[in-house]
Backbone as a chain_set.jsonl record, in Angstrom:
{"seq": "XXXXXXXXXXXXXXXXXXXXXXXXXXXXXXXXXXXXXXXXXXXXXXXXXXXXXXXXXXXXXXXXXXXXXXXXXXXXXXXXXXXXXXXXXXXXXXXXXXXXXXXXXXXXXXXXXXXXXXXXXXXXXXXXXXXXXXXXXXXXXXXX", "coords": {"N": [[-21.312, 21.739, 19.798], [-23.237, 21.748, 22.773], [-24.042, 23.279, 25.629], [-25.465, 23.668, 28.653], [-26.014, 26.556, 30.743], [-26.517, 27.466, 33.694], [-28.268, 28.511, 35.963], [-26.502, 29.186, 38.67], [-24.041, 28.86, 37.751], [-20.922, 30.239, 36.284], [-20.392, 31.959, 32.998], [-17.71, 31.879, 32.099], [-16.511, 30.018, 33.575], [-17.596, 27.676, 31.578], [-16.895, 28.52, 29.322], [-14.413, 27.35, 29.817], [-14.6, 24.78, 29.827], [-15.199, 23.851, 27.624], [-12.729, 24.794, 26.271], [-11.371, 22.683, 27.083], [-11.928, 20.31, 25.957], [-12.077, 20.892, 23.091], [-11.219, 23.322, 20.334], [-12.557, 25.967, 19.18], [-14.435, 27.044, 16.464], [-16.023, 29.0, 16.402], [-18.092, 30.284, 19.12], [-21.174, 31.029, 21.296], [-23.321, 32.482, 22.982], [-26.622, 31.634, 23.671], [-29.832, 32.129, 24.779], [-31.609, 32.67, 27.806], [-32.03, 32.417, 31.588], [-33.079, 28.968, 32.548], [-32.917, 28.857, 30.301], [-30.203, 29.153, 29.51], [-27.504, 28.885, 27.271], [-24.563, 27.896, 26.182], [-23.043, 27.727, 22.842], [-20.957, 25.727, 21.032], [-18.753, 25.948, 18.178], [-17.315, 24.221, 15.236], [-15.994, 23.448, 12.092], [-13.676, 21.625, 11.64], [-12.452, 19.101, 11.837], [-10.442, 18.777, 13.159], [-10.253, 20.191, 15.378], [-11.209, 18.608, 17.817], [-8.612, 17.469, 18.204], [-7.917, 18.078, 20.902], [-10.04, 16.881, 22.525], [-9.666, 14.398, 21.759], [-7.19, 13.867, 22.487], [-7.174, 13.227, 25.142], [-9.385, 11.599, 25.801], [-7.357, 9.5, 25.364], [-5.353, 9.776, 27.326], [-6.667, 9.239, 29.28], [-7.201, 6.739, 29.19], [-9.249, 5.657, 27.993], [-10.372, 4.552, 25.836], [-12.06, 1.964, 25.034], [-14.76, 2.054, 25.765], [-15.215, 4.999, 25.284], [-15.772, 4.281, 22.519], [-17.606, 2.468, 22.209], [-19.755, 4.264, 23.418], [-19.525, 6.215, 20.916], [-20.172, 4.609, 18.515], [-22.661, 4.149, 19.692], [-24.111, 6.531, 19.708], [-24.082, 6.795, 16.518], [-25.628, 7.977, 14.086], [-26.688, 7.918, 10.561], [-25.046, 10.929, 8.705], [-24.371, 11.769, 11.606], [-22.909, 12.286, 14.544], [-23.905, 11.995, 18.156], [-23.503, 12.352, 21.634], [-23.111, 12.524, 24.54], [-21.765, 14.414, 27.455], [-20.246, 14.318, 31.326], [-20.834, 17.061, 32.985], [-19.829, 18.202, 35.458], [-17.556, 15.965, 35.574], [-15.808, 16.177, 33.618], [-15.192, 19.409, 34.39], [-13.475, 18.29, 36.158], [-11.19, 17.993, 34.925], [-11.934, 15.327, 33.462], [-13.338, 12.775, 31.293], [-16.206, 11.473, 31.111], [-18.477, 10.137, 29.716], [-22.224, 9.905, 29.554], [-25.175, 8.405, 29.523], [-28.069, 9.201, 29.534], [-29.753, 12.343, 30.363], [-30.193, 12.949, 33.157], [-28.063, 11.633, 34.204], [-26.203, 13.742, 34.431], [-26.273, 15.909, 36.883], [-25.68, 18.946, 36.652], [-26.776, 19.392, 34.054], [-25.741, 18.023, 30.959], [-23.336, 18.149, 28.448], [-23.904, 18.021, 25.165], [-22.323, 16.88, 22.566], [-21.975, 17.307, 19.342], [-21.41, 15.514, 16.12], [-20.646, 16.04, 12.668], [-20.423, 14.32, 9.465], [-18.741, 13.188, 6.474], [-17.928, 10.435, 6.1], [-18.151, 9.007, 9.129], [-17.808, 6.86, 10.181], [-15.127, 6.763, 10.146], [-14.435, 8.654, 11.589], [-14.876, 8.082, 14.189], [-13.011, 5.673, 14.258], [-10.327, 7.065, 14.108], [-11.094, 9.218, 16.291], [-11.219, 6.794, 18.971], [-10.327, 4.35, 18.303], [-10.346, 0.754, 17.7], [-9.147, -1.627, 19.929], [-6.525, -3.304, 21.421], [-5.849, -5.148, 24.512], [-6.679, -2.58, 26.063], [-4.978, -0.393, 24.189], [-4.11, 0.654, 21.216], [-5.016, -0.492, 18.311], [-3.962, -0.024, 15.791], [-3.379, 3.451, 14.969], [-4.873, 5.899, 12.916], [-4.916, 8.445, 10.761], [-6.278, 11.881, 10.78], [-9.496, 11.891, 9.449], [-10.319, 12.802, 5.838], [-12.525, 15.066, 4.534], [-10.531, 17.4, 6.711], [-11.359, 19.67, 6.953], [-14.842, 21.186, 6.564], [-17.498, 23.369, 4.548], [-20.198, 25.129, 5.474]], "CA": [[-21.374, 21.33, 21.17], [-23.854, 22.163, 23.534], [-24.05, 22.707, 27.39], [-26.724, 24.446, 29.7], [-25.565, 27.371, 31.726], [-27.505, 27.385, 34.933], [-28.22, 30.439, 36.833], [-25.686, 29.321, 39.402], [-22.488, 28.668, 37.116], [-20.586, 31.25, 35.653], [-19.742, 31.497, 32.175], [-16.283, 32.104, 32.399], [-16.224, 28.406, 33.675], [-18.525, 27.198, 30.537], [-15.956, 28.498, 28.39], [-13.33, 26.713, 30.031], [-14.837, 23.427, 29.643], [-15.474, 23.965, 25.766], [-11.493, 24.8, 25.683], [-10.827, 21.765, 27.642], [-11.72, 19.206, 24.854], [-12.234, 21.443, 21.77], [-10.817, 24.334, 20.107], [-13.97, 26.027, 18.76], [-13.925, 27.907, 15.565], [-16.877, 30.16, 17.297], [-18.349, 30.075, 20.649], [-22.027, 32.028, 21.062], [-24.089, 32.334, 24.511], [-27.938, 31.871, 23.583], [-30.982, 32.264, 25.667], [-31.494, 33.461, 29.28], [-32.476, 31.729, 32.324], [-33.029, 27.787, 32.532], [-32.657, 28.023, 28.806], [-29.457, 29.661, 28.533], [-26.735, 27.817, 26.498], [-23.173, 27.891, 25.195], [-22.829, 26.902, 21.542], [-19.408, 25.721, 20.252], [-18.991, 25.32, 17.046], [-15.958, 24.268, 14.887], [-15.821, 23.243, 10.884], [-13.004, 20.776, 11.757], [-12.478, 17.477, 13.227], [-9.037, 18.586, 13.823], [-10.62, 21.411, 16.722], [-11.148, 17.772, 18.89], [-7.546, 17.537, 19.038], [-7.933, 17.826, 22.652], [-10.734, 15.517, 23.264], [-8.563, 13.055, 21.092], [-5.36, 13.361, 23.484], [-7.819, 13.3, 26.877], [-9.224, 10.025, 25.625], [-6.069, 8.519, 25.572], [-4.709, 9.917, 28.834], [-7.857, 8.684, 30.607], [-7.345, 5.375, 28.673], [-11.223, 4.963, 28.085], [-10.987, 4.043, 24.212], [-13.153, 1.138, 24.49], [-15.443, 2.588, 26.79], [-15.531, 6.053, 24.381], [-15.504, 3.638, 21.171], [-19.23, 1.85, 22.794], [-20.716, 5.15, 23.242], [-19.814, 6.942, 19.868], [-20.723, 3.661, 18.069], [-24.611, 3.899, 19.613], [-24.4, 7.611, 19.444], [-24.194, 7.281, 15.044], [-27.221, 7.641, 12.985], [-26.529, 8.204, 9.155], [-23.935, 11.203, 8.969], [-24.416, 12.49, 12.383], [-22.55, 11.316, 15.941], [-24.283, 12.777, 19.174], [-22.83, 11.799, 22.759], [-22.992, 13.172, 25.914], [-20.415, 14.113, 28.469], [-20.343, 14.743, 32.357], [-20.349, 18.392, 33.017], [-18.705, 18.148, 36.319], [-16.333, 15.056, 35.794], [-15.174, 17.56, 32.586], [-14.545, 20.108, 35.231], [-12.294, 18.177, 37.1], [-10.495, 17.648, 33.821], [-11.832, 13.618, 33.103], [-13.98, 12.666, 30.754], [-16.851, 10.682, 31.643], [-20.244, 9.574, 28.905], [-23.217, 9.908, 30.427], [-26.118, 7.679, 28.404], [-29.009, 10.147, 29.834], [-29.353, 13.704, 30.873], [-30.283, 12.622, 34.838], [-26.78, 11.372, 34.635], [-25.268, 15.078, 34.742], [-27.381, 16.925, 37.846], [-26.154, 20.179, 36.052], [-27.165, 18.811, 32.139], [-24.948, 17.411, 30.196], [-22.133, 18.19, 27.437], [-24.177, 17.423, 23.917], [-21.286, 17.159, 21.632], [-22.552, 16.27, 17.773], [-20.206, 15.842, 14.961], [-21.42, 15.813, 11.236], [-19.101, 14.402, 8.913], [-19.553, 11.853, 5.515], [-17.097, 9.277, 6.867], [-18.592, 9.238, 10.355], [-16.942, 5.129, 10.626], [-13.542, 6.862, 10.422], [-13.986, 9.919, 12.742], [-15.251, 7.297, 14.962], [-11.959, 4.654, 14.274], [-9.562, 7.939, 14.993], [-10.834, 9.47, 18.035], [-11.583, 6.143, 19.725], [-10.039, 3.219, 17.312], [-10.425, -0.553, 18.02], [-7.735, -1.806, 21.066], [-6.127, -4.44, 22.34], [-5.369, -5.071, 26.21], [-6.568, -1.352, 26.312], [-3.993, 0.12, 23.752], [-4.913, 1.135, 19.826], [-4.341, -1.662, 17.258], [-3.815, 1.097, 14.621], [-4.079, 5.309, 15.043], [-4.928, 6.205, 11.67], [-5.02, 10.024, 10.542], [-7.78, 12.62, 10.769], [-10.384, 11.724, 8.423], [-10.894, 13.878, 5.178], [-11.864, 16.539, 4.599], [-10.76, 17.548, 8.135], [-12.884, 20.777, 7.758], [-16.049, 21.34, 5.929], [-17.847, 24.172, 4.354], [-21.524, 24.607, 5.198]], "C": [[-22.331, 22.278, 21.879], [-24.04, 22.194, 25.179], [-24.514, 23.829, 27.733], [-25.556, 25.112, 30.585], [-26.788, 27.451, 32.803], [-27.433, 28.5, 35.547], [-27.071, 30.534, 37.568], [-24.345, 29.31, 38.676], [-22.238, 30.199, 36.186], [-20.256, 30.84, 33.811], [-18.918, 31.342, 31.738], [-16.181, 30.239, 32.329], [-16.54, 27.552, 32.47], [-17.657, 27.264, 29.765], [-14.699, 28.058, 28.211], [-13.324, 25.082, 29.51], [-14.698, 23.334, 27.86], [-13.845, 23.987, 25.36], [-10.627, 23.387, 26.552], [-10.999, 20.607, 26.396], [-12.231, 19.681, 23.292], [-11.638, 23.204, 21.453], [-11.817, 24.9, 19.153], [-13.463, 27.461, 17.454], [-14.86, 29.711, 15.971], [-17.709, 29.856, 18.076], [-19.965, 31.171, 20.901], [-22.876, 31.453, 22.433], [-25.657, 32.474, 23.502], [-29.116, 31.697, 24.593], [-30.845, 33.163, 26.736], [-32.142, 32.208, 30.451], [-32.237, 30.436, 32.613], [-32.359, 27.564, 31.377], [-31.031, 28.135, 28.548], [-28.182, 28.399, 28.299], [-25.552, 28.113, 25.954], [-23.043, 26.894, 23.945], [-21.73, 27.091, 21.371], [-19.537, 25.265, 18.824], [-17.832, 25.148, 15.992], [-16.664, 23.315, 13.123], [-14.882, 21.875, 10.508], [-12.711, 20.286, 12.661], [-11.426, 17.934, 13.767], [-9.188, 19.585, 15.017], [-11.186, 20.272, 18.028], [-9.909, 16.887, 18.939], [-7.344, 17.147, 20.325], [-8.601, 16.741, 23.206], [-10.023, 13.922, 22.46], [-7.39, 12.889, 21.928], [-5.979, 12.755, 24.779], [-8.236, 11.776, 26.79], [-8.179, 8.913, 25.71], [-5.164, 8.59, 26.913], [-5.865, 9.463, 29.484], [-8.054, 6.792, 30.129], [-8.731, 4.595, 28.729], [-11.988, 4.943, 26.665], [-11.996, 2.921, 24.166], [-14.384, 1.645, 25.042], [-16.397, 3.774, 25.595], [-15.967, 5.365, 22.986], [-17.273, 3.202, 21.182], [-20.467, 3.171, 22.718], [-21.244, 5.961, 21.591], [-20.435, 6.13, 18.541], [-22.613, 3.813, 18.176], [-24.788, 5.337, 19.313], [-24.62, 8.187, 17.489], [-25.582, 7.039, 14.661], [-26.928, 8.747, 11.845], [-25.197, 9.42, 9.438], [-23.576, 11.936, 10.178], [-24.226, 11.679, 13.684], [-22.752, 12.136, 17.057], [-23.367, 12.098, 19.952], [-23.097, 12.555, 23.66], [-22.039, 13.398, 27.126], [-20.857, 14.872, 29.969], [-19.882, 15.805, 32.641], [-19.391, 18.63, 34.387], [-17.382, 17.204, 36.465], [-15.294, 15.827, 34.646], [-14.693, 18.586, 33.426], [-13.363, 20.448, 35.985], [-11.38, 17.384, 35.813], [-10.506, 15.72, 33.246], [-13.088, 13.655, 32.664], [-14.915, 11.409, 30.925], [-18.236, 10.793, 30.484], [-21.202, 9.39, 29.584], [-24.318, 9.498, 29.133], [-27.736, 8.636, 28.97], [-29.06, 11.734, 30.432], [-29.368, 13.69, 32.556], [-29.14, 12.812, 35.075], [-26.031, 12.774, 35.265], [-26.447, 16.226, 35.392], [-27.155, 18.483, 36.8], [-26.41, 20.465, 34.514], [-26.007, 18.529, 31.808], [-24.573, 18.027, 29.08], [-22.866, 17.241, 25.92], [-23.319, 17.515, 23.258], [-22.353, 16.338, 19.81], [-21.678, 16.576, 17.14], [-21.051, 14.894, 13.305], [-20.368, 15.59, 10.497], [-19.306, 13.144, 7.926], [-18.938, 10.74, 5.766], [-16.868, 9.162, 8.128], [-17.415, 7.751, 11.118], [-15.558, 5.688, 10.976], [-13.259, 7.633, 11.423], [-14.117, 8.736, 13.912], [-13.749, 6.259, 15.283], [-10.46, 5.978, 14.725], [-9.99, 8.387, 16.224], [-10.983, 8.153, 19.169], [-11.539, 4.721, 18.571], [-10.065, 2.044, 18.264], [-9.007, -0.838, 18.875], [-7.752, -3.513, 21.092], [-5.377, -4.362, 23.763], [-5.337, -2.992, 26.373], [-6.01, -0.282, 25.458], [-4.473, -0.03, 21.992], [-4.54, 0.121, 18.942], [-3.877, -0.716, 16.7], [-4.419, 2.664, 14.495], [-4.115, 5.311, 13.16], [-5.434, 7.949, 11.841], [-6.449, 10.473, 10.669], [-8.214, 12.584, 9.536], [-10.608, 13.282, 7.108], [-12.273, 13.972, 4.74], [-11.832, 16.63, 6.107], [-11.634, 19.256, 8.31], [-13.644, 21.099, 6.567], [-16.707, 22.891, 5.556], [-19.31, 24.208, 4.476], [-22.103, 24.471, 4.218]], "O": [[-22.277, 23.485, 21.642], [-24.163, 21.166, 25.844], [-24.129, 24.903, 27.27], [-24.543, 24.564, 31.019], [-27.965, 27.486, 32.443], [-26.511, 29.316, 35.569], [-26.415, 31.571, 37.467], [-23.475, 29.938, 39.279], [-23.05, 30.949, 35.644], [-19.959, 29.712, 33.419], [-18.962, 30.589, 30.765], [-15.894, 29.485, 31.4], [-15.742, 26.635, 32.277], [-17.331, 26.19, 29.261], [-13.976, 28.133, 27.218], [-12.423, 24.413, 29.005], [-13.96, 22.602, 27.201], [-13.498, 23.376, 24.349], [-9.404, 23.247, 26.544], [-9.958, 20.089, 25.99], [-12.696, 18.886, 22.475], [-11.683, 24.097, 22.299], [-11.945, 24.198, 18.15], [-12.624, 28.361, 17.498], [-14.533, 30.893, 15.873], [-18.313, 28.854, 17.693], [-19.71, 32.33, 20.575], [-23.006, 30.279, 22.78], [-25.744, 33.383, 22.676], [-28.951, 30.685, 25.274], [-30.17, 34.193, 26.715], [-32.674, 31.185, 30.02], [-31.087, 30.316, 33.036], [-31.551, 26.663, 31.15], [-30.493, 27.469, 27.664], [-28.008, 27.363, 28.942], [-25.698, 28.806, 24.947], [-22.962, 25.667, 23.983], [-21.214, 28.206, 21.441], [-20.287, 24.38, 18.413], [-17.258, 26.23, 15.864], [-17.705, 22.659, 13.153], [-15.085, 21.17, 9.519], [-12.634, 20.595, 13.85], [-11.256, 17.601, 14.94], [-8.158, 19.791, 15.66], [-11.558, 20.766, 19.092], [-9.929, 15.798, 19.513], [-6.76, 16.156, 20.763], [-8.176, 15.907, 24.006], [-10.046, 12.733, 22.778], [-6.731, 11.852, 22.008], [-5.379, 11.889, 25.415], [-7.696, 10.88, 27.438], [-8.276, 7.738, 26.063], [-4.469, 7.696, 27.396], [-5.635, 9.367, 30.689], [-8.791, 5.932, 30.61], [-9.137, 3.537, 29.21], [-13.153, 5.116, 26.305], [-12.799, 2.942, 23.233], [-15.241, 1.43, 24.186], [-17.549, 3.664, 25.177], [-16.631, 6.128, 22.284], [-18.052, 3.572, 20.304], [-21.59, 3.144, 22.215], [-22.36, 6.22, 21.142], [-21.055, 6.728, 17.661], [-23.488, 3.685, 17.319], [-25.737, 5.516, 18.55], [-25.039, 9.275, 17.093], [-26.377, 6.13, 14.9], [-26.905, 9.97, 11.989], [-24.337, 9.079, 10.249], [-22.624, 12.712, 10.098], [-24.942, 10.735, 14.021], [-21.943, 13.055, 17.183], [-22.52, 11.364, 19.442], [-23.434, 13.648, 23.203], [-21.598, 12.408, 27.71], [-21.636, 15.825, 29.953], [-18.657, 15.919, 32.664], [-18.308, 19.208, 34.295], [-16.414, 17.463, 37.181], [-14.1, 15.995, 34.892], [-13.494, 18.765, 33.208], [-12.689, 21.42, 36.326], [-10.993, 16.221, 35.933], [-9.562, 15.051, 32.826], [-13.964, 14.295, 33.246], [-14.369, 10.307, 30.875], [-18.965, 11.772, 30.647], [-21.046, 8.515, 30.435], [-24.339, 10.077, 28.046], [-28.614, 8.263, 28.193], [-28.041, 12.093, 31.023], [-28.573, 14.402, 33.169], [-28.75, 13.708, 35.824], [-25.432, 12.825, 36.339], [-27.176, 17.027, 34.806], [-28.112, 19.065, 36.29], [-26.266, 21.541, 33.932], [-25.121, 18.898, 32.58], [-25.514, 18.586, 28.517], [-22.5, 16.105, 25.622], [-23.224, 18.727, 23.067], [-23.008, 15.343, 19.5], [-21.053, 17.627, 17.281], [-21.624, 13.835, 13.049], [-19.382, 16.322, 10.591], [-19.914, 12.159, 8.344], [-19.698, 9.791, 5.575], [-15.709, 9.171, 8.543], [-16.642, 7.705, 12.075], [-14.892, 5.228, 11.903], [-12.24, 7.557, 12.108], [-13.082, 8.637, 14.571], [-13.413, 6.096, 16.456], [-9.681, 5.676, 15.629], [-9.381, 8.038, 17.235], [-10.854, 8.513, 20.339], [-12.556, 4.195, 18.118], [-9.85, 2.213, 19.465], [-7.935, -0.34, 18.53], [-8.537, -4.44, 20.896], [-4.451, -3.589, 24.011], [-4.369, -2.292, 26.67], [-6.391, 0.848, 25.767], [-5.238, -0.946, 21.693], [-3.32, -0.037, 18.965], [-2.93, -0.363, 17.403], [-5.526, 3.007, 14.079], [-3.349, 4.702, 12.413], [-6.085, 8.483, 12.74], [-7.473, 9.789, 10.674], [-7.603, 13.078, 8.588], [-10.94, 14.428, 7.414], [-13.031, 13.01, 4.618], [-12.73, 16.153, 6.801], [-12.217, 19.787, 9.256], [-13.011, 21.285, 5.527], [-16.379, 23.731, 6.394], [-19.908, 23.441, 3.721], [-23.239, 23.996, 4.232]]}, "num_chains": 1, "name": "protein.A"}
């Protein structure tokens, strides 16, 4: 996961957001300035836990299901999330960086059964509600 620190935000806050929908196996500040950046980085699917419960309390599986769908290409699922609607603890997809005045929440997830991470955090519904939760995809954590 990736998200722009801006001169004006603290990072204190940065690191809040990162523990708001992921439990990160390690966390690393890079750059300075415009550039600088909080990297999260976790080994296992099971460290979006959180963004797996938040999805379902914000009831925006089909919604989340549309984005992570266009976000796959081969074994790799980008996305983007609203750095201030994340703030105020709700998760919001943003399809360009404009969308989020202070950049946007790159999340990527690498994983060889991308279809399934995809069918757990954000599985197929009816009237809103999950036909079928199925378990966290194996392996749930990876070795580089």
């Amino acid at each position: 996961m990736e998200i722009p620190i801006r001169p004006t935000e603290k990072e204190e806050v940065i690191l809040k957001l990162i523990e708001t929908i992921m439990t990160p196996g390690e966390v690393r500040i890079e750059g300075e300035g415009l550039g600088k950046m909080a990297l999260a980085i976790s080994p296992c699917l099971s460290s979006l836990n959180k963004f797996f419960i938040l999805l379902r309390r914000e009831r925006i599986l089909d919604s989340a299901r549309k984005y992570l769908l266009k976000g796959k290409q081969g074994d790799t699922l980008t996305f983007m999330l609203h750095k201030q609607a994340l703030a105020g603890g709700r998760v919001s997809f943003v399809s360009n960086e404009s969308e989020s005045p202070l950049g946007p929440i790159v999340v990527t997830i690498s994983h060889p059964a991308l279809d399934a991470v995809i069918d757990w955090l954000a599985p197929i519904t009816r009237e809103g509600r999950p036909i079928k939760e199925i378990s966290i995809p194996e392996p749930d954590c990876q070795s580089d």
